[in-house]
Amino acid sequence: PPRVEPAPIIAANAGPRLLGPTSALAPGDLFDHARAAEAAFSAGDYTTCVTACTDAVRRAMAFAGEGTLAQQAFLLHVDGADLLRLQGLSTMPHLRVDDAAFSLYVLMQVFVRLNAVGLPTAG
């Protein structure tokens, strides 16, 4: 039978880069933080990714009002164990791809919860 060669894959850099899942969920105020986390993950810089996610989560949780992180998590229905694990990762010297992926997961979880309750409000 004739041999079929796969078509060459051509990278299209013609337009702006598509949104990643984290930045697609991000409220406007946190969009740059989400993009930084995704860019670090894509570049294989897992420490920067975890740091960016930790900072973005802290900023995002502040939209739930004043109080402790635990109180903010309760109000937003964010998993407290996930937040504690994320905080622990931010102190680790060497991080792996699964650590960075988990950090992005927690950040997306927070963004979904913010969106569900309509925060942050425009104005």
XYZ file of N, CA and C in Angstrom:
369
model
N 0.837 -1.203 0.000
C 0.000 0.000 0.000
C 0.875 1.257 0.000
N 0.390 2.343 -0.540
C 1.173 3.578 -0.562
C 1.378 4.108 0.854
N 2.528 4.661 1.055
C 2.857 5.226 2.370
C 2.298 6.643 2.470
N 1.639 6.913 3.571
C 1.052 8.233 3.786
C 1.926 8.983 4.781
N 2.426 10.110 4.371
C 3.247 10.954 5.237
C 2.346 11.959 5.938
N 2.587 12.183 7.224
C 1.771 13.192 7.916
C 2.078 14.580 7.376
N 1.080 15.416 7.387
C 1.249 16.798 6.937
C 2.143 17.540 7.925
N 2.979 18.431 7.452
C 3.826 19.194 8.378
C 2.985 20.110 9.257
N 3.424 20.266 10.476
C 2.736 21.145 11.415
C 3.348 22.530 11.291
N 2.511 23.488 11.009
C 2.973 24.858 10.833
C 2.479 25.677 12.008
N 3.408 26.268 12.735
C 3.046 27.118 13.866
C 2.538 28.439 13.331
N 1.396 28.831 13.794
C 0.808 30.092 13.344
C 1.013 31.150 14.418
N 1.881 32.072 14.141
C 2.101 33.196 15.055
C 1.502 34.468 14.483
N 0.471 34.297 13.683
C -0.097 35.435 12.990
C -0.913 36.341 13.902
N -1.504 35.794 14.948
C -2.379 36.601 15.776
C -1.940 36.610 17.217
N -2.716 37.292 18.050
C -2.382 37.313 19.469
C -2.538 35.929 20.086
N -1.765 35.673 21.107
C -1.811 34.370 21.768
C -3.179 34.169 22.412
N -3.696 32.958 22.282
C -4.988 32.649 22.878
C -4.891 32.677 24.390
N -6.007 32.925 25.011
C -6.051 32.909 26.466
C -5.880 31.495 26.979
N -5.134 31.357 28.044
C -5.049 30.089 28.734
C -6.263 29.959 29.639
N -6.480 28.794 30.211
C -7.670 28.602 31.046
C -7.689 29.494 32.280
N -6.539 29.756 32.850
C -6.496 30.584 34.059
C -6.822 32.030 33.732
N -6.187 32.568 32.706
C -6.439 33.965 32.356
C -7.851 34.164 31.801
N -8.431 33.129 31.201
C -9.807 33.227 30.713
C -10.792 33.388 31.862
N -10.466 32.839 33.022
C -11.340 32.935 34.195
C -11.072 34.171 35.045
N -9.929 34.805 34.836
C -9.483 35.877 35.723
C -10.345 37.124 35.610
N -10.709 37.696 36.768
C -11.338 39.017 36.738
C -10.327 40.020 36.183
N -10.810 41.097 35.617
C -9.938 42.080 34.988
C -8.776 42.530 35.845
N -9.017 42.744 37.129
C -7.968 43.220 38.030
C -6.844 42.199 38.212
N -7.120 40.942 37.941
C -6.138 39.882 38.174
C -5.664 39.216 36.888
N -6.054 39.774 35.756
C -5.704 39.188 34.475
C -4.190 39.092 34.283
N -3.472 40.161 34.587
C -2.015 40.156 34.406
C -1.338 39.120 35.287
N -1.849 38.920 36.494
C -1.288 37.911 37.400
C -1.500 36.507 36.832
N -2.692 36.285 36.287
C -2.987 34.975 35.694
C -2.100 34.722 34.482
N -1.925 35.734 33.634
C -1.069 35.576 32.453
C 0.382 35.294 32.858
N 0.850 35.973 33.914
C 2.225 35.743 34.382
C 2.398 34.311 34.867
N 1.409 33.799 35.589
C 1.477 32.419 36.086
C 1.484 31.436 34.925
N 0.623 31.657 33.948
C 0.571 30.767 32.787
C 1.866 30.822 31.976
N 2.406 32.018 31.810
C 3.648 32.168 31.047
C 4.800 31.445 31.745
N 4.860 31.574 33.062
C 5.913 30.892 33.819
C 5.761 29.382 33.696
N 4.536 28.894 33.767
C 4.298 27.459 33.628
C 4.746 26.982 32.247
N 4.355 27.719 31.213
C 4.716 27.346 29.846
C 6.217 27.355 29.629
N 6.911 28.247 30.320
C 8.363 28.350 30.186
C 9.100 27.329 31.042
N 8.371 26.588 31.860
C 9.002 25.602 32.731
C 9.602 26.206 33.982
N 9.225 27.446 34.290
C 9.704 28.123 35.501
C 8.665 27.908 36.598
N 8.722 26.741 37.226
C 7.676 26.333 38.154
C 7.688 27.132 39.446
N 8.845 27.571 39.882
C 8.918 28.389 41.093
C 8.204 29.718 40.874
N 8.454 30.358 39.742
C 7.787 31.622 39.435
C 6.291 31.410 39.270
N 5.900 30.302 38.678
C 4.480 29.996 38.516
C 3.795 29.892 39.873
N 4.391 29.134 40.788
C 3.798 28.974 42.121
C 3.750 30.317 42.845
N 4.805 31.094 42.738
C 4.840 32.413 43.378
C 3.751 33.319 42.811
N 3.611 33.328 41.496
C 2.583 34.153 40.857
C 1.182 33.706 41.268
N 0.963 32.395 41.333
C -0.342 31.875 41.754
C -0.638 32.233 43.208
N 0.358 32.094 44.061
C 0.174 32.414 45.478
C -0.200 33.880 45.652
N 0.493 34.752 44.943
C 0.199 36.180 45.022
C -1.191 36.479 44.467
N -1.533 35.876 43.331
C -2.839 36.113 42.731
C -3.972 35.591 43.620
N -3.761 34.441 44.249
C -4.777 33.901 45.161
C -4.980 34.842 46.339
N -3.896 35.330 46.896
C -4.002 36.266 48.024
C -4.786 37.512 47.616
N -4.474 38.060 46.451
C -5.179 39.248 45.962
C -6.652 38.943 45.664
N -6.902 37.776 45.074
C -8.271 37.406 44.729
C -9.128 37.190 45.974
N -8.545 36.552 46.979
C -9.297 36.293 48.206
C -9.678 37.592 48.908
N -8.894 38.628 48.712
C -9.181 39.916 49.350
C -10.502 40.506 48.869
N -10.980 40.086 47.699
C -12.268 40.564 47.220
C -13.421 40.061 48.089
N -13.172 39.036 48.898
C -14.202 38.499 49.792
C -14.347 39.360 51.047
N -13.569 40.415 51.162
C -13.676 41.315 52.305
C -12.538 41.109 53.281
N -12.564 41.916 54.301
C -11.531 41.821 55.322
C -11.722 40.552 56.125
N -10.665 40.122 56.737
C -10.713 38.916 57.547
C -9.517 38.050 57.244
N -9.459 36.942 57.925
C -8.353 36.012 57.707
C -8.564 35.265 56.392
N -7.517 34.635 55.937
C -7.613 33.829 54.727
C -8.653 32.717 54.908
N -8.700 32.147 56.092
C -9.679 31.088 56.370
C -11.108 31.625 56.272
N -11.341 32.826 56.788
C -12.673 33.414 56.707
C -13.048 33.724 55.260
N -12.089 34.259 54.512
C -12.341 34.551 53.101
C -12.624 33.267 52.327
N -11.857 32.227 52.613
C -12.064 30.938 51.945
C -13.453 30.387 52.261
N -13.863 30.502 53.508
C -15.190 30.034 53.906
C -16.275 30.773 53.130
N -16.142 32.086 53.037
C -17.150 32.892 52.339
C -17.229 32.553 50.853
N -16.105 32.206 50.265
C -16.072 31.901 48.831
C -16.213 30.406 48.529
N -16.272 29.583 49.569
C -16.352 28.126 49.408
C -15.123 27.572 48.681
N -13.956 28.111 49.016
C -12.688 27.630 48.467
C -12.143 26.583 49.425
N -11.625 25.502 48.895
C -11.112 24.408 49.711
C -9.912 24.861 50.537
N -10.065 24.829 51.849
C -9.005 25.267 52.754
C -7.753 24.416 52.666
N -7.917 23.115 52.470
C -6.754 22.235 52.350
C -5.928 22.589 51.115
N -6.600 22.970 50.046
C -5.881 23.391 48.845
C -5.090 24.667 49.096
N -5.699 25.600 49.823
C -4.989 26.845 50.136
C -3.764 26.588 51.008
N -3.917 25.711 51.985
C -2.776 25.378 52.845
C -1.658 24.711 52.054
N -2.015 23.821 51.154
C -0.990 23.160 50.331
C -0.282 24.175 49.442
N -1.044 25.102 48.857
C -0.445 26.143 48.029
C 0.534 26.988 48.837
N 0.142 27.362 50.047
C 1.042 28.140 50.902
C 2.310 27.349 51.208
N 2.177 26.064 51.427
C 3.344 25.227 51.689
C 4.266 25.130 50.489
N 3.688 25.083 49.292
C 4.509 25.015 48.085
C 5.354 26.266 47.911
N 4.815 27.398 48.343
C 5.543 28.646 48.139
C 6.817 28.721 48.968
N 6.997 27.803 49.903
C 8.219 27.789 50.716
C 9.195 26.699 50.285
N 8.823 25.904 49.298
C 9.667 24.795 48.849
C 10.760 25.318 47.917
N 11.983 24.806 48.061
C 13.078 25.295 47.212
C 13.036 24.766 45.776
N 12.585 23.541 45.572
C 12.553 22.948 44.239
C 11.141 22.462 43.953
N 10.575 22.966 42.872
C 9.205 22.621 42.538
C 9.162 21.872 41.210
N 8.135 21.020 41.092
C 7.964 20.196 39.894
C 6.759 20.691 39.099
N 6.589 20.106 37.948
C 5.488 20.486 37.081
C 4.143 20.255 37.769
N 4.013 19.170 38.533
C 2.732 18.916 39.199
C 2.454 19.939 40.295
N 3.492 20.476 40.928
C 3.304 21.538 41.922
C 2.763 22.807 41.255
N 3.346 23.150 40.115
C 2.902 24.341 39.392
C 1.491 24.145 38.852
N 1.188 22.953 38.342
C -0.151 22.679 37.831
C -1.184 22.766 38.956
N -0.830 22.251 40.130
C -1.735 22.350 41.273
C -1.975 23.815 41.633
N -0.928 24.622 41.587
C -1.066 26.048 41.907
C -2.024 26.736 40.943
N -1.910 26.401 39.664
C -2.840 26.958 38.682
C -4.266 26.483 38.949
N -4.401 25.226 39.351
C -5.720 24.680 39.693
C -6.356 25.474 40.840
N -5.578 25.750 41.880
C -6.115 26.496 43.024
C -6.511 27.900 42.581
N -5.678 28.522 41.779
C -6.001 29.870 41.292
C -7.283 29.851 40.466
N -7.433 28.853 39.604
C -8.667 28.753 38.825
C -9.868 28.507 39.734
N -9.688 27.702 40.769
C -10.762 27.443 41.729
C -11.225 28.756 42.364
N -10.283 29.587 42.759
C -10.618 30.872 43.378
C -11.334 31.770 42.370
N -10.850 31.812 41.136
C -11.499 32.638 40.115
C -12.925 32.173 39.849
N -13.138 30.864 39.790
C -14.485 30.339 39.571
C -15.408 30.750 40.715
N -14.906 30.659 41.946
C -15.725 31.033 43.110
C -16.036 32.531 43.112
N -15.050 33.358 42.736
C -15.305 34.797 42.641
C -16.370 35.082 41.604
N -16.251 34.441 40.444
C -17.236 34.649 39.382
C -18.629 34.212 39.829
N -18.704 33.118 40.585
C -19.998 32.586 41.040
C -20.731 33.561 41.955
N -19.974 34.322 42.724
C -20.626 35.270 43.648
C -20.609 36.702 43.117
N -20.142 36.875 41.891
C -20.194 38.200 41.267
C -19.134 39.171 41.759
N -17.996 38.652 42.179
C -16.910 39.528 42.622
C -15.769 39.486 41.618
N -14.999 40.496 41.474
C -15.216 41.832 42.034
C -16.310 42.551 41.269
N -16.985 43.461 41.941
C -18.052 44.215 41.306
C -17.453 45.364 40.512
N -18.106 45.711 39.442
C -17.632 46.834 38.625
C -17.992 48.131 39.343
N -17.069 49.034 39.289
C -17.460 50.309 39.859
C -16.376 50.932 40.560
